[in-house]
Amino acid sequence: MSRDTGAGPDPGRAPVAFGLRAVPRLFEELQQPGSGSRRRALASLCGLMLDPERLHQTVSGGFLEQLKVLLKDEDPSVRGETCKLLHLLSGQRVGREALLSSSLLPPLSQLLDDHSSSCRTNVHRVLNRLTLLPAGADALLSLVPKLMLKLKEEEEEEEVQVLLLSTLSCVSRLDALPALSSDGVSLVGHKLSHRSLSVRREAAAAMMALSVPEDGKRQVCEKAVLPVVVGLLQEEDVEIQANAAGVIMYTVIITAAPRPPAGKQQCLDLDVVPVLLRLLSNQRREEDEEAQRRRRRRKALVVYTLRALTSLAEAPDGRRLLLEQLPLLERQSEATEEDQDIQRAAQTLVRAVTWTP
């Protein structure tokens, strides 16, 4: 039974059958000649994917493989609508899993070079959603050299740069070596000074992932990244501060290689100890609707800061500066209301500062 809405049909969409016949009928329409009919069918399918039942039907019905040929369609609007449909499908875990098990990833990744900006953006959206699954991050490892090249070239809209950096961050947390082999530290480091806070935030997260392996620590020291990272500690955004503190936490472990100075010495030369101590003293407890999320971010910032200071305490200059602030550190280690991880990290720092041979 149809409903009279008082409005005519949308000319940009194909007429949609009711019930379970809608999805199969529209995929039949995709096989018809003429890009206009394919565009209308794709637009209608995109509308249906907002219904979880229709999305599951599309995945379980084995319709995904039919989209492969559309990713190579001559009409850029057909390619763009197909990428949009895949983006909607990837919004659900079942859609992401189906996409990873299909043969669509290679032709989809080729559209990173498409002339259509909307098409490229939707490809980045799909790839970013795939990294929500460990298998998705693993599947994208082979794409890292191309993604790094896009990072070097991509100077268009902010959303694309944020998505690209977020994807690289997720993939690099699984394995940072492909990005490090593609000049990742230099390319991501360039984005740390971007005018957009969102780009800086994702770049800081990616740099932290890159600084975990030994080679990443060394590159951070060699490529003049630490001065920029220390500057990010002065930002108001807690995520940026936490990721910057994380980069320092990993990098100060390096004590060898005098030229350039190792991470520990570079950070001391940059006078990072007072900056990190200010981050500890500025912690404040907040209670509102977002308090739990803020506490998680702030916990990461405090733990990374305490661990970075613990490594810096191994150097005589660092230990001297920290001894001057011992009361602050002891209060942090003795605060019973603090998270246990924070308290343990603070206690470890106090032991490092007060240790005598």
PDB file of C-alpha atoms in Angstrom, residues 66-172:
ATOM      1  CA  GLN A  66      28.391  -6.112  -8.506  1.00  0.00           C
ATOM      2  CA  LEU A  67      29.803  -2.731  -7.499  1.00  0.00           C
ATOM      3  CA  LYS A  68      33.301  -3.587  -8.753  1.00  0.00           C
ATOM      4  CA  VAL A  69      32.565  -2.653 -12.356  1.00  0.00           C
ATOM      5  CA  LEU A  70      30.949   0.626 -11.242  1.00  0.00           C
ATOM      6  CA  LEU A  71      34.189   1.721  -9.571  1.00  0.00           C
ATOM      7  CA  LYS A  72      35.651   1.772 -13.099  1.00  0.00           C
ATOM      8  CA  ASP A  73      32.647   3.448 -14.748  1.00  0.00           C
ATOM      9  CA  GLU A  74      33.407   6.199 -17.259  1.00  0.00           C
ATOM     10  CA  ASP A  75      30.915   8.535 -15.558  1.00  0.00           C
ATOM     11  CA  PRO A  76      32.591  10.245 -12.546  1.00  0.00           C
ATOM     12  CA  SER A  77      29.213  10.705 -10.853  1.00  0.00           C
ATOM     13  CA  VAL A  78      28.617   6.931 -11.004  1.00  0.00           C
ATOM     14  CA  ARG A  79      32.056   6.305  -9.465  1.00  0.00           C
ATOM     15  CA  GLY A  80      31.346   8.934  -6.830  1.00  0.00           C
ATOM     16  CA  GLU A  81      27.921   7.503  -5.906  1.00  0.00           C
ATOM     17  CA  THR A  82      29.421   4.008  -5.720  1.00  0.00           C
ATOM     18  CA  CYS A  83      32.076   5.248  -3.287  1.00  0.00           C
ATOM     19  CA  LYS A  84      29.360   6.991  -1.275  1.00  0.00           C
ATOM     20  CA  LEU A  85      27.414   3.718  -1.114  1.00  0.00           C
ATOM     21  CA  LEU A  86      30.513   1.887   0.132  1.00  0.00           C
ATOM     22  CA  HIS A  87      31.035   4.597   2.729  1.00  0.00           C
ATOM     23  CA  LEU A  88      27.508   4.047   4.031  1.00  0.00           C
ATOM     24  CA  LEU A  89      28.015   0.276   4.037  1.00  0.00           C
ATOM     25  CA  SER A  90      31.249   0.638   5.998  1.00  0.00           C
ATOM     26  CA  GLY A  91      29.344   2.444   8.753  1.00  0.00           C
ATOM     27  CA  GLN A  92      28.405  -0.960  10.183  1.00  0.00           C
ATOM     28  CA  ARG A  93      30.839  -3.647  11.269  1.00  0.00           C
ATOM     29  CA  VAL A  94      29.142  -6.217   9.038  1.00  0.00           C
ATOM     30  CA  GLY A  95      29.659  -3.906   6.069  1.00  0.00           C
ATOM     31  CA  ARG A  96      33.341  -3.401   6.876  1.00  0.00           C
ATOM     32  CA  GLU A  97      33.890  -7.136   7.199  1.00  0.00           C
ATOM     33  CA  ALA A  98      32.098  -7.799   3.906  1.00  0.00           C
ATOM     34  CA  LEU A  99      34.136  -5.154   2.123  1.00  0.00           C
ATOM     35  CA  LEU A 100      37.401  -6.614   3.434  1.00  0.00           C
ATOM     36  CA  SER A 101      36.437 -10.085   2.253  1.00  0.00           C
ATOM     37  CA  SER A 102      35.414  -8.810  -1.200  1.00  0.00           C
ATOM     38  CA  SER A 103      37.588  -7.955  -4.212  1.00  0.00           C
ATOM     39  CA  LEU A 104      36.671  -4.260  -4.066  1.00  0.00           C
ATOM     40  CA  LEU A 105      39.662  -2.879  -2.155  1.00  0.00           C
ATOM     41  CA  PRO A 106      42.147  -2.771  -5.101  1.00  0.00           C
ATOM     42  CA  PRO A 107      39.817  -0.884  -7.512  1.00  0.00           C
ATOM     43  CA  LEU A 108      38.646   1.323  -4.655  1.00  0.00           C
ATOM     44  CA  SER A 109      42.210   2.316  -3.741  1.00  0.00           C
ATOM     45  CA  GLN A 110      42.896   3.237  -7.373  1.00  0.00           C
ATOM     46  CA  LEU A 111      40.281   5.975  -7.010  1.00  0.00           C
ATOM     47  CA  LEU A 112      42.592   7.815  -4.605  1.00  0.00           C
ATOM     48  CA  ASP A 113      43.859   9.402  -7.839  1.00  0.00           C
ATOM     49  CA  ASP A 114      40.397  10.093  -9.275  1.00  0.00           C
ATOM     50  CA  HIS A 115      39.789  13.520 -10.805  1.00  0.00           C
ATOM     51  CA  SER A 116      36.612  13.932  -8.725  1.00  0.00           C
ATOM     52  CA  SER A 117      37.290  15.425  -5.279  1.00  0.00           C
ATOM     53  CA  SER A 118      34.025  14.011  -3.866  1.00  0.00           C
ATOM     54  CA  CYS A 119      35.026  10.559  -5.084  1.00  0.00           C
ATOM     55  CA  ARG A 120      38.473  10.820  -3.465  1.00  0.00           C
ATOM     56  CA  THR A 121      36.937  12.046  -0.226  1.00  0.00           C
ATOM     57  CA  ASN A 122      34.553   9.093  -0.041  1.00  0.00           C
ATOM     58  CA  VAL A 123      37.429   6.686  -0.712  1.00  0.00           C
ATOM     59  CA  HIS A 124      39.316   8.193   2.238  1.00  0.00           C
ATOM     60  CA  ARG A 125      36.176   7.871   4.380  1.00  0.00           C
ATOM     61  CA  VAL A 126      35.862   4.182   3.522  1.00  0.00           C
ATOM     62  CA  LEU A 127      39.550   3.428   4.151  1.00  0.00           C
ATOM     63  CA  ASN A 128      39.432   5.239   7.471  1.00  0.00           C
ATOM     64  CA  ARG A 129      36.429   3.224   8.610  1.00  0.00           C
ATOM     65  CA  LEU A 130      38.135  -0.019   7.619  1.00  0.00           C
ATOM     66  CA  THR A 131      40.920   0.733  10.122  1.00  0.00           C
ATOM     67  CA  LEU A 132      38.365   0.355  12.925  1.00  0.00           C
ATOM     68  CA  LEU A 133      38.994  -3.376  12.458  1.00  0.00           C
ATOM     69  CA  PRO A 134      42.477  -4.857  13.044  1.00  0.00           C
ATOM     70  CA  ALA A 135      42.023  -6.798   9.809  1.00  0.00           C
ATOM     71  CA  GLY A 136      41.270  -3.516   8.049  1.00  0.00           C
ATOM     72  CA  ALA A 137      44.449  -1.859   9.299  1.00  0.00           C
ATOM     73  CA  ASP A 138      46.393  -4.942   8.239  1.00  0.00           C
ATOM     74  CA  ALA A 139      44.808  -4.894   4.771  1.00  0.00           C
ATOM     75  CA  LEU A 140      45.875  -1.279   4.278  1.00  0.00           C
ATOM     76  CA  LEU A 141      49.554  -1.798   5.148  1.00  0.00           C
ATOM     77  CA  SER A 142      50.393  -2.374   1.488  1.00  0.00           C
ATOM     78  CA  LEU A 143      48.741   0.971   0.664  1.00  0.00           C
ATOM     79  CA  VAL A 144      50.927   2.989   3.051  1.00  0.00           C
ATOM     80  CA  PRO A 145      53.470   4.148   0.401  1.00  0.00           C
ATOM     81  CA  LYS A 146      50.614   5.473  -1.722  1.00  0.00           C
ATOM     82  CA  LEU A 147      48.932   7.099   1.269  1.00  0.00           C
ATOM     83  CA  MET A 148      52.205   8.800   2.207  1.00  0.00           C
ATOM     84  CA  LEU A 149      52.484  10.073  -1.358  1.00  0.00           C
ATOM     85  CA  LYS A 150      48.944  11.443  -1.113  1.00  0.00           C
ATOM     86  CA  LEU A 151      49.888  13.125   2.166  1.00  0.00           C
ATOM     87  CA  LYS A 152      52.707  14.861   0.341  1.00  0.00           C
ATOM     88  CA  GLU A 153      50.427  15.941  -2.507  1.00  0.00           C
ATOM     89  CA  GLU A 154      47.203  16.537  -0.638  1.00  0.00           C
ATOM     90  CA  GLU A 155      46.709  20.205  -0.030  1.00  0.00           C
ATOM     91  CA  GLU A 156      42.991  20.390  -0.641  1.00  0.00           C
ATOM     92  CA  GLU A 157      40.153  20.282   1.871  1.00  0.00           C
ATOM     93  CA  GLU A 158      40.801  19.798   5.539  1.00  0.00           C
ATOM     94  CA  GLU A 159      38.610  16.694   5.861  1.00  0.00           C
ATOM     95  CA  VAL A 160      40.778  14.697   3.451  1.00  0.00           C
ATOM     96  CA  GLN A 161      43.963  15.545   5.351  1.00  0.00           C
ATOM     97  CA  VAL A 162      42.344  14.612   8.674  1.00  0.00           C
ATOM     98  CA  LEU A 163      41.086  11.302   7.275  1.00  0.00           C
ATOM     99  CA  LEU A 164      44.434  10.523   5.663  1.00  0.00           C
ATOM    100  CA  LEU A 165      46.408  11.203   8.843  1.00  0.00           C
ATOM    101  CA  SER A 166      43.906   9.260  10.957  1.00  0.00           C
ATOM    102  CA  THR A 167      44.189   6.254   8.620  1.00  0.00           C
ATOM    103  CA  LEU A 168      47.985   6.404   8.693  1.00  0.00           C
ATOM    104  CA  SER A 169      47.915   6.671  12.481  1.00  0.00           C
ATOM    105  CA  CYS A 170      45.744   3.565  12.864  1.00  0.00           C
ATOM    106  CA  VAL A 171      47.790   1.540  10.381  1.00  0.00           C
ATOM    107  CA  SER A 172      51.095   2.666  11.911  1.00  0.00           C
TER     108      SER A 172
END
